[in-house]
Amino acid sequence: MSPQSPWLVPYWRNIKIFRRPRQSRGLLEPRRSFVGVAEAKVQNPKTKLSTPIYEVEGYESSRGRELPPIDQWRKYFPYEKETSTRISLRNPDTTDALANALVPEGSQGKIIIESDPGPGQLTRSLLKLPRERIKKLIILEPNDLYLQYIKPLQAIDDRIMVYEQSGYEWGVYNKLEDAGELDDVLKVPWTSGVHPQLSFITHIPTTVLGEQLISQLFRGIPDKQWLFQYGRVPLCFIMSSRMWKRLDAPMGGTQRCKVGVMGAATSEITELLPFEATQPFKDHFHPVPYAKYAPVPSKHPDTRRVGNPYQVVLTVPREFQAIQPGNLDYWDYCLRKMFVQKATPLKISINSLGPGAATLLKKLTDHDLPPSEQVDIRKSPNGLNVHEWSLVVKAFVEWPFAPEDLSIDTIFSNTNEHR
Amino acid sequence: MLPRTARQLETTLLSSRQSLPRPARLYSSPSKKLNAPATATAHLPRTDFPAFFPPPQNVVHDQDSAASSSSHLLEDFLTRKIPYTILPTPLPSDVPLNDRERWFTDSATQDQAAVMDACLHNLYDVPRAKLIFDRLRTKKGSAILHVSMYNLVMESYLAMAEKDAQQTAYWVEELWKLYTDMENGNEQMSPSAGTFALMLQAWHKYNPTSSNPVRSKLALHPIQLLENMLNKQISVVDVVADRTIASSDLASTVLMSLSQAAINLDRVAIVTELSRAQAIAAGEESTTDDEVTPVLRHKALSPEEIEQGVEFPAEIPFNIKLLRNHLAHIAYARRVLPDDIGARQKHLETSVYEIARERMKEEYEHFETLGINTENRLKDSTLQSWMWQWHQDLRTRLESEIKLIAAFEAKMLNRHDQSTQLLSPYLALVKADRLSYITILELMRLQGSGGVNHGMKTTRALIAIGKAVEMEYKAQMCRTNDIAIPTMTGHSTNFFSALGYSNLQKRRMAAARHMQDGESWTTPWSQAVRSKIGGILVECLMDVAYVRRQREDQVTGKSETEDQPAFYHAYEYVRGTKLGILKLNPAVAERLSTDRLRETIHPRHLPMLVAPKPWMHIRQGGYLYNKTSVMRFKESIEQETYLQKAIDDGKMELVLAGLDVLGSTPWRINKNVYDVVLRVWNSGERMGKIPPAVYDQPAPEIPENYEKDLQARSVHLQRQRSYTQAKANNHSERCNVNYKIEIARAFLHDKLYMPHNLDFRGRAYPIPPHLSHIGDDLCRGLLLFADPKPLGERGLWWLKIHLANLYGYDKASFQERADWVMERLDDIADSATNPLDGRRWWTKGDDPWQVLATCMELHAALQSEDPHSYMSTLPVHQDGTCNGLQHYAALGGDAVGAKQVNLAAGDRPSDVYTYVGRLVDQQIEADAANGVEMAKLLQGKITRKVVKQTVMTTVYGVTFVGAREQIEKQLKDRHDIPDELCWTAASYLAKKVLTCIGDTFTGAKHIQNWLNLCARLISKTIAPDRFIDAIAAPKKKRGRPAVAMSRFKKEQMTSVVWTTPLQLPIVQPYRKHARKQVMTAVQSVFISDPSSPAEVNSLKQASAFPPNFIHSLDATHMMLTALECHSRGLTFASVHDSYWTHASTIDSMAEVIRDTFILLHSSDVLGKLHQEFKERFKGFKLPLIHLQNKGGNLVKMLSESGVRIVATPEQAKSLESIAAIVEVSETGSSAIGEQPIGSEGEPISDQVFLEELDEEDDSIDEWEGQRKKAAAANIAREAKATRELLGKFVDVVDLLPPLPEKGTFSVQEIKSSPYFFS
DNA sequence: CTATTCTCTACCGACAATATCAATAGGTAGTGA
DNA sequence: TAACTACCTATTGATATAAGTAATAGAGAATAC
């Protein structure tokens, strides 16, 4: 086996599994799944700081502790497959503004989990805030190069805990708990307002994975999974405008989609900074694509291409959850099936829900019910609000002949044939 | 309670299967009379049936001489130059339509023709048909136009003249006009016998002295018509006997007028001919000589015929049927399938829907008598009874729906132009009653296909239903045409002699022509039309078909019912893209694995009761009325066109004869095995690969932290999903077995035959999909040869070996295997006599059901008084040991490889898998010694099983990734390697295994590479006749390279095409088909248009060529063996590389297998392929730019295989990126042609691209100069290497690598290798 | 005419993404010269 | 009657969709323009 360059290791592997190349472990040596803080402090970074391509005067001595000048980021963080789709805030003014918006004056003793911070511009802005506002800052960052600019901060500020894993691995949160990292987080009842301590921030990459993460996190809310077991924890996403548009799509519009409904049903979603505050992309984010063949105002602004607009979004779980605990799968199923024909009136599109689903129409238009409990079946799925959706789902749940197996698909994967 | 009763009834029905009436009833109508002819079969002399081939004993006496001489003939046959079928390369899609139509009809035209066809049928809308026809016939020379199309149109005109009294004059006039145009050459379409038959009728009906005179200036008197006929050398008898002449009276009249005309013209010969025809038709003259009794005259009329008022032949003086029959006898060289023998099969094929209806109705009424009221009908009855209900509703619905559609379309036509796509004509072709059955049955049949649980992909369903309607229409036409069916295409004691071949050819062509003349013109429907028709039918079905479901509320215990659609439409997402599916209501799906299914199977999917109709043409053969294609085409009309051409040219005789041989083998169901199968089935238990009735694995439990922990949740979901999948698999397996049992039961007391057709490489497959010898162990266990042969001493011995093989003991010498069996006679006897209640030894074998069958056969033989004279029917197999590698080894002369796949003799069989396993093991030992961790882990764990699949699949070009996957699976199965290491270990092993295989089969490796390279090069070429246009095409952007590059991509239209030694042209179908959305009533459907041209997929062309070539070779070997076995009187069947015959004839078959293999491989197969490429692709240009790729791999490979192209020193300088294969010529000659891209220069002559042009250098400069002037500064930026390559082309023939050198192994050694096939 | 991303990965039997919406093409009807 | 425009509809093309991409090497094609 030729030793693989760590750079060639695809991105998802670092997210899912363990950062170190296989070769670094002995064959049967158990996997080290987690690098603790203490250990990380003692242990020298495996990779040495590599010599930068261009020296910046006076910078080298503080390198790591401080970030390079923002116009030099391309040189200090050159193209790497692993990070190529990870968008990070680069402009310190923007991050300052964001930090202030997220932890405004008057906040106290916040515990913030920042997942996948990249080089850490935002991290630094957070640390610059008045000390009493933030009690603890937990960083989840898997990339070696970025860690070189994150870890030195630990020496400066003891509020920082660094975990060398991505926040996209569910396992890492179990680790946090096991390590007692969240022991001092209060469990705040859902009805007692937004969680006063805990906040979550993450940069969302421009990949399917990023978009997945967002929808997964919404899905964690109804059953109070993940951080939501502590209460209504606000989430801050630095995400593509493409994704924001989907979340923000108005009822009845062509953009309205499943994740938009799920988002609206579970959370209040706002732009934490105005759109313009993070535009244009090249002034605010890293990486800026090589301009010659991929100019930044792209022809297709709504694709996952690096360089398309990014912005900052805040989501706060709603106190009243339209999705009853345990009903998540039903919602998922109904939305998924119905949005196939999102512009077709319910009267017809309801059939997607299963054989004989047309009988649900009777329930939805039952004149014995108050008008607020009825649904206009001439509307199409993209024209329904959350309340109307909850009526549809309710009818479905109560339908004795509803399909039993709501699991993702009934199509066999055709991978494992052959005898 | 009612449900209980129903349940009981159901079990009663199930368990009493065996005692149900014999299946013959299944295919017969209630009337007893029909059965009579069928039973008469038994009394016919053996020689007459199956009459397709001469009885073996005729051949036996000169077997030796025949064998030895045939071997010479075969050798001559194989070593001659193979005649190629050559057609033009398809043109790219942006070439104007007209230029493309000569060979490949586009689907818009196809649709027009099909609508016309439909409009003509039953005179549905002849005026519209005429409009379309007039448009179509402007496309002179297009492939779609055919004289039989003209004839059908004219026939309809004539019928319209009669039907529409107001318009008689108009139609008659149009008829004569069209004829005149044909005669005077305006149409480029010469009239045929059919045309004249029509014109004579027209004259007869509307001549000035007739009762209904129509004045037409163009009308011709029979005298003139006869003159025209004679000019075209058309037989007058053919005219008289033509299909379009409906009655004997009319025929007689036509004959008279022709006779009169002949007298007037003083053509004595014609007069004589006609009077003889008259005598035949009058029954005065024996139609044939003494050998064959005239069939028709003595035939009793069938009840149907009596019903239809067919008159007794003897009662009329002139019977056209007699004449037609006579002609058929001549065309088929007297081998005509007697009506009574074909009757049951014909009835089966034509009356499926009626039979199904009767059965459903019966079932329905049966329930009625049980007192189940209509209220509960939807809930409690059986599948059949439901189907009957659905059918009633759907039929009514369709009747009104079709009217609505017709009205709507009529309205649209008034408002708009004619271009609207019409569907109503198609729907009018088949009665609503049948449309309804087709829809229901097809949906039931497709249930579970495409990996959809209890359902199917919409696209597939709609197309299948549309196609079924089309098939039904065409089957009806066949029945109406009622052409006599041949039982042979001719035979020859030797297929390979020139004389034998030309005999075959002559006879087959005469038969094909006769069939074709007897059929009226029709044309296939496009995929879009099929899916639209399917859409309408399915939509209606979903709307009307309901079942009642009942369930109890788990909390309240209250029972709820609801009427639900029996079929419903839904969408699923597959990796984020939508997929439309049609599903059965769960209540229905449940019944499919329990209820009886025979009503749901179309005979198009069943074995036949008589030997298949011999293959005469591309869709002429196999089933008697249901048209099947002789080759299974991928979505590629290119393949079809090639085959059509090859058949037309008479090159396919041996292939077709081979298929006939395979189809002529009679089979029967193994009753003893069947009984055991049935018992297992009814018990519902899991055994011998029969799945249990109720899935027996526990569902995964929900973990505690499921609610809170995202990770736990996703793990559980995954488990749940795989459980659901396994359960669904169980169900669909159960359904499959149900089908097999059902079919076996239906044929329990009959001989059955498997019609065969080919895949595009020439491999033969039995057409029946459910039950055939190509199926799984269960299918094979259920099948026996119908004709017994005495075992003999050798037969008994082979039978034992066969048993050992099936059980899995196949690595020992033959004698050891036989001994092994003898040691287990006790177990065998126990298995045979007490299969289920005994020790069940058979169930532990590799192929349990076949083991059981063999145990029974062996036991019976040993129990009999004289085992050697035991009449055995069990097929005994001879399997090639890794057949693909055998062919490779023979091609490459690999000594080591040959030994391992038993081409070379050994005292016991070699096993490649073990061998490769050992090699890998040795390397691992070495690595382990060097301290490689992974090697230490894997030490001693490399079994045969681990490497087997990979070795097998190297023939198919498995890649590293694939191999790793296979090995990983195997390692995981061992359970002695930690799961998380399996993957790494598999990576490590995969590399080793692939290298070891390469080392063992060096010759094979080289050949594989050679084939791959050839295909890679060929698929990137531009055909010579397209070349000039191709490079001149992009005019807009003045030679911008990007444009040129994409241009080249578009111009990649050349598929790899080659010809097998049996002259079958093989076209690789891999192209990048553009697909479009087509709106149907159910949903939009995403289909490709097979007739629209598409670029080749060169990657696929290259990677699939080596396996395809090898398969075309093993197919050839099989066909040769089949033909030769037939000549020697052996019963033969095959599953690609497994050859079957009676135990007693194994020895002779073994000899044939070896002879044919040796001769095949002695005929310089590869050399011929190389030669063919050189000829077929002569002048095909390859843009040099395509040789550039990442890492220069291609150039490196070419260079290593010895490719050199000649270039001038100047050129060489500019060709650095491909320097490895450039040879600088001293003389200034060059194989590289140059042409700036996209310049609008004058036409370029061919010589520019060929070598030895002194002026060429000048021309280069000139071009360069021009370009520099014209081009702006940005062009100057173009990278040097690419610019230099872009304008350069080379003949692909110059690039084809020389053949790799052959190794030392000589194929003659195979003769003495006992384990070559074993 | 380079950098980056995407695709595909074993042959055959046995084939498949679809709803929606904006933009465009094409046809009709009406009108006034 | 030819020509023009406004208006309407059928066709075409582009785009979004789901969501742990189970594990992932390496070549070749496609894409960006």
PDB file of N, CA, C and O in Angstrom, chain B residues 55-86:
ATOM      1  N   PRO B  55     -35.227 -38.063 -38.317  1.00  0.00           N
ATOM      2  CA  PRO B  55     -35.063 -38.880 -37.113  1.00  0.00           C
ATOM      3  C   PRO B  55     -33.614 -39.336 -37.001  1.00  0.00           C
ATOM      4  O   PRO B  55     -32.952 -39.589 -38.007  1.00  0.00           O
ATOM      5  N   PRO B  56     -33.127 -39.414 -35.785  1.00  0.00           N
ATOM      6  CA  PRO B  56     -31.729 -39.726 -35.566  1.00  0.00           C
ATOM      7  C   PRO B  56     -31.274 -40.993 -36.293  1.00  0.00           C
ATOM      8  O   PRO B  56     -30.190 -40.998 -36.853  1.00  0.00           O
ATOM      9  N   GLN B  57     -32.125 -42.028 -36.320  1.00  0.00           N
ATOM     10  CA  GLN B  57     -31.628 -43.293 -36.864  1.00  0.00           C
ATOM     11  C   GLN B  57     -31.183 -43.180 -38.316  1.00  0.00           C
ATOM     12  O   GLN B  57     -30.312 -43.895 -38.769  1.00  0.00           O
ATOM     13  N   ASN B  58     -31.756 -42.247 -39.037  1.00  0.00           N
ATOM     14  CA  ASN B  58     -31.306 -42.046 -40.417  1.00  0.00           C
ATOM     15  C   ASN B  58     -29.835 -41.689 -40.476  1.00  0.00           C
ATOM     16  O   ASN B  58     -29.153 -41.950 -41.441  1.00  0.00           O
ATOM     17  N   VAL B  59     -29.408 -41.063 -39.466  1.00  0.00           N
ATOM     18  CA  VAL B  59     -28.048 -40.541 -39.494  1.00  0.00           C
ATOM     19  C   VAL B  59     -27.083 -41.531 -38.883  1.00  0.00           C
ATOM     20  O   VAL B  59     -25.930 -41.613 -39.279  1.00  0.00           O
ATOM     21  N   VAL B  60     -27.602 -42.264 -37.931  1.00  0.00           N
ATOM     22  CA  VAL B  60     -26.719 -43.086 -37.124  1.00  0.00           C
ATOM     23  C   VAL B  60     -25.839 -44.018 -37.953  1.00  0.00           C
ATOM     24  O   VAL B  60     -24.647 -44.125 -37.707  1.00  0.00           O
ATOM     25  N   HIS B  61     -26.423 -44.604 -38.966  1.00  0.00           N
ATOM     26  CA  HIS B  61     -25.651 -45.635 -39.650  1.00  0.00           C
ATOM     27  C   HIS B  61     -24.369 -45.099 -40.269  1.00  0.00           C
ATOM     28  O   HIS B  61     -23.370 -45.774 -40.334  1.00  0.00           O
ATOM     29  N   ASP B  62     -24.405 -43.843 -40.694  1.00  0.00           N
ATOM     30  CA  ASP B  62     -23.146 -43.346 -41.265  1.00  0.00           C
ATOM     31  C   ASP B  62     -22.502 -42.313 -40.335  1.00  0.00           C
ATOM     32  O   ASP B  62     -21.847 -41.402 -40.754  1.00  0.00           O
ATOM     33  N   GLN B  63     -22.736 -42.557 -39.077  1.00  0.00           N
ATOM     34  CA  GLN B  63     -22.270 -41.567 -38.113  1.00  0.00           C
ATOM     35  C   GLN B  63     -20.764 -41.341 -38.215  1.00  0.00           C
ATOM     36  O   GLN B  63     -20.284 -40.221 -38.243  1.00  0.00           O
ATOM     37  N   ASP B  64     -20.057 -42.444 -38.300  1.00  0.00           N
ATOM     38  CA  ASP B  64     -18.596 -42.313 -38.317  1.00  0.00           C
ATOM     39  C   ASP B  64     -18.108 -41.489 -39.495  1.00  0.00           C
ATOM     40  O   ASP B  64     -17.395 -40.500 -39.334  1.00  0.00           O
ATOM     41  N   SER B  65     -18.569 -41.919 -40.653  1.00  0.00           N
ATOM     42  CA  SER B  65     -18.097 -41.200 -41.833  1.00  0.00           C
ATOM     43  C   SER B  65     -18.567 -39.758 -41.763  1.00  0.00           C
ATOM     44  O   SER B  65     -17.815 -38.834 -42.060  1.00  0.00           O
ATOM     45  N   ALA B  66     -19.796 -39.616 -41.327  1.00  0.00           N
ATOM     46  CA  ALA B  66     -20.329 -38.249 -41.246  1.00  0.00           C
ATOM     47  C   ALA B  66     -19.482 -37.431 -40.300  1.00  0.00           C
ATOM     48  O   ALA B  66     -19.130 -36.289 -40.597  1.00  0.00           O
ATOM     49  N   ALA B  67     -19.144 -38.051 -39.169  1.00  0.00           N
ATOM     50  CA  ALA B  67     -18.395 -37.310 -38.175  1.00  0.00           C
ATOM     51  C   ALA B  67     -17.042 -36.888 -38.714  1.00  0.00           C
ATOM     52  O   ALA B  67     -16.655 -35.731 -38.607  1.00  0.00           O
ATOM     53  N   SER B  68     -16.351 -37.859 -39.295  1.00  0.00           N
ATOM     54  CA  SER B  68     -15.004 -37.490 -39.727  1.00  0.00           C
ATOM     55  C   SER B  68     -15.055 -36.489 -40.863  1.00  0.00           C
ATOM     56  O   SER B  68     -14.335 -35.502 -40.881  1.00  0.00           O
ATOM     57  N   SER B  69     -15.977 -36.722 -41.796  1.00  0.00           N
ATOM     58  CA  SER B  69     -15.999 -35.785 -42.907  1.00  0.00           C
ATOM     59  C   SER B  69     -16.518 -34.437 -42.421  1.00  0.00           C
ATOM     60  O   SER B  69     -16.075 -33.395 -42.874  1.00  0.00           O
ATOM     61  N   SER B  70     -17.434 -34.488 -41.463  1.00  0.00           N
ATOM     62  CA  SER B  70     -17.991 -33.222 -41.014  1.00  0.00           C
ATOM     63  C   SER B  70     -16.906 -32.405 -40.345  1.00  0.00           C
ATOM     64  O   SER B  70     -16.908 -31.183 -40.404  1.00  0.00           O
ATOM     65  N   SER B  71     -15.982 -33.098 -39.717  1.00  0.00           N
ATOM     66  CA  SER B  71     -14.912 -32.368 -39.060  1.00  0.00           C
ATOM     67  C   SER B  71     -14.084 -31.588 -40.088  1.00  0.00           C
ATOM     68  O   SER B  71     -13.704 -30.452 -39.851  1.00  0.00           O
ATOM     69  N   HIS B  72     -13.856 -32.208 -41.240  1.00  0.00           N
ATOM     70  CA  HIS B  72     -13.136 -31.463 -42.285  1.00  0.00           C
ATOM     71  C   HIS B  72     -13.945 -30.281 -42.771  1.00  0.00           C
ATOM     72  O   HIS B  72     -13.425 -29.185 -42.959  1.00  0.00           O
ATOM     73  N   LEU B  73     -15.216 -30.568 -42.965  1.00  0.00           N
ATOM     74  CA  LEU B  73     -16.074 -29.497 -43.458  1.00  0.00           C
ATOM     75  C   LEU B  73     -16.105 -28.342 -42.468  1.00  0.00           C
ATOM     76  O   LEU B  73     -16.021 -27.178 -42.850  1.00  0.00           O
ATOM     77  N   LEU B  74     -16.185 -28.696 -41.195  1.00  0.00           N
ATOM     78  CA  LEU B  74     -16.227 -27.658 -40.177  1.00  0.00           C
ATOM     79  C   LEU B  74     -14.922 -26.862 -40.192  1.00  0.00           C
ATOM     80  O   LEU B  74     -14.926 -25.643 -40.097  1.00  0.00           O
ATOM     81  N   GLU B  75     -13.853 -27.609 -40.359  1.00  0.00           N
ATOM     82  CA  GLU B  75     -12.566 -26.918 -40.396  1.00  0.00           C
ATOM     83  C   GLU B  75     -12.535 -25.936 -41.561  1.00  0.00           C
ATOM     84  O   GLU B  75     -12.150 -24.778 -41.411  1.00  0.00           O
ATOM     85  N   ASP B  76     -12.966 -26.429 -42.718  1.00  0.00           N
ATOM     86  CA  ASP B  76     -12.997 -25.534 -43.878  1.00  0.00           C
ATOM     87  C   ASP B  76     -13.893 -24.337 -43.599  1.00  0.00           C
ATOM     88  O   ASP B  76     -13.563 -23.200 -43.913  1.00  0.00           O
ATOM     89  N   PHE B  77     -15.008 -24.656 -43.011  1.00  0.00           N
ATOM     90  CA  PHE B  77     -15.965 -23.589 -42.729  1.00  0.00           C
ATOM     91  C   PHE B  77     -15.344 -22.530 -41.833  1.00  0.00           C
ATOM     92  O   PHE B  77     -15.485 -21.333 -42.067  1.00  0.00           O
ATOM     93  N   LEU B  78     -14.637 -22.987 -40.821  1.00  0.00           N
ATOM     94  CA  LEU B  78     -14.099 -22.033 -39.861  1.00  0.00           C
ATOM     95  C   LEU B  78     -12.888 -21.282 -40.382  1.00  0.00           C
ATOM     96  O   LEU B  78     -12.604 -20.174 -39.944  1.00  0.00           O
ATOM     97  N   THR B  79     -12.170 -21.892 -41.286  1.00  0.00           N
ATOM     98  CA  THR B  79     -10.952 -21.212 -41.736  1.00  0.00           C
ATOM     99  C   THR B  79     -11.191 -20.309 -42.928  1.00  0.00           C
ATOM    100  O   THR B  79     -10.325 -19.533 -43.297  1.00  0.00           O
ATOM    101  N   ARG B  80     -12.372 -20.394 -43.525  1.00  0.00           N
ATOM    102  CA  ARG B  80     -12.614 -19.507 -44.672  1.00  0.00           C
ATOM    103  C   ARG B  80     -12.712 -18.067 -44.187  1.00  0.00           C
ATOM    104  O   ARG B  80     -12.792 -17.801 -42.997  1.00  0.00           O
ATOM    105  N   LYS B  81     -12.709 -17.174 -45.126  1.00  0.00           N
ATOM    106  CA  LYS B  81     -12.875 -15.773 -44.746  1.00  0.00           C
ATOM    107  C   LYS B  81     -14.338 -15.517 -44.408  1.00  0.00           C
ATOM    108  O   LYS B  81     -15.236 -15.909 -45.140  1.00  0.00           O
ATOM    109  N   ILE B  82     -14.546 -14.916 -43.291  1.00  0.00           N
ATOM    110  CA  ILE B  82     -15.919 -14.679 -42.854  1.00  0.00           C
ATOM    111  C   ILE B  82     -16.514 -13.520 -43.646  1.00  0.00           C
ATOM    112  O   ILE B  82     -15.904 -12.462 -43.748  1.00  0.00           O
ATOM    113  N   PRO B  83     -17.687 -13.710 -44.217  1.00  0.00           N
ATOM    114  CA  PRO B  83     -18.316 -12.572 -44.892  1.00  0.00           C
ATOM    115  C   PRO B  83     -18.884 -11.571 -43.883  1.00  0.00           C
ATOM    116  O   PRO B  83     -19.583 -11.958 -42.955  1.00  0.00           O
ATOM    117  N   TYR B  84     -18.540 -10.318 -44.057  1.00  0.00           N
ATOM    118  CA  TYR B  84     -18.993  -9.308 -43.099  1.00  0.00           C
ATOM    119  C   TYR B  84     -20.313  -8.692 -43.530  1.00  0.00           C
ATOM    120  O   TYR B  84     -20.598  -8.594 -44.713  1.00  0.00           O
ATOM    121  N   THR B  85     -21.056  -8.247 -42.579  1.00  0.00           N
ATOM    122  CA  THR B  85     -22.196  -7.388 -42.857  1.00  0.00           C
ATOM    123  C   THR B  85     -21.752  -5.959 -42.564  1.00  0.00           C
ATOM    124  O   THR B  85     -21.332  -5.682 -41.449  1.00  0.00           O
ATOM    125  N   ILE B  86     -21.808  -5.123 -43.546  1.00  0.00           N
ATOM    126  CA  ILE B  86     -21.323  -3.761 -43.317  1.00  0.00           C
ATOM    127  C   ILE B  86     -22.419  -2.743 -43.613  1.00  0.00           C
ATOM    128  O   ILE B  86     -23.073  -2.796 -44.662  1.00  0.00           O
TER     129      ILE B  86
END
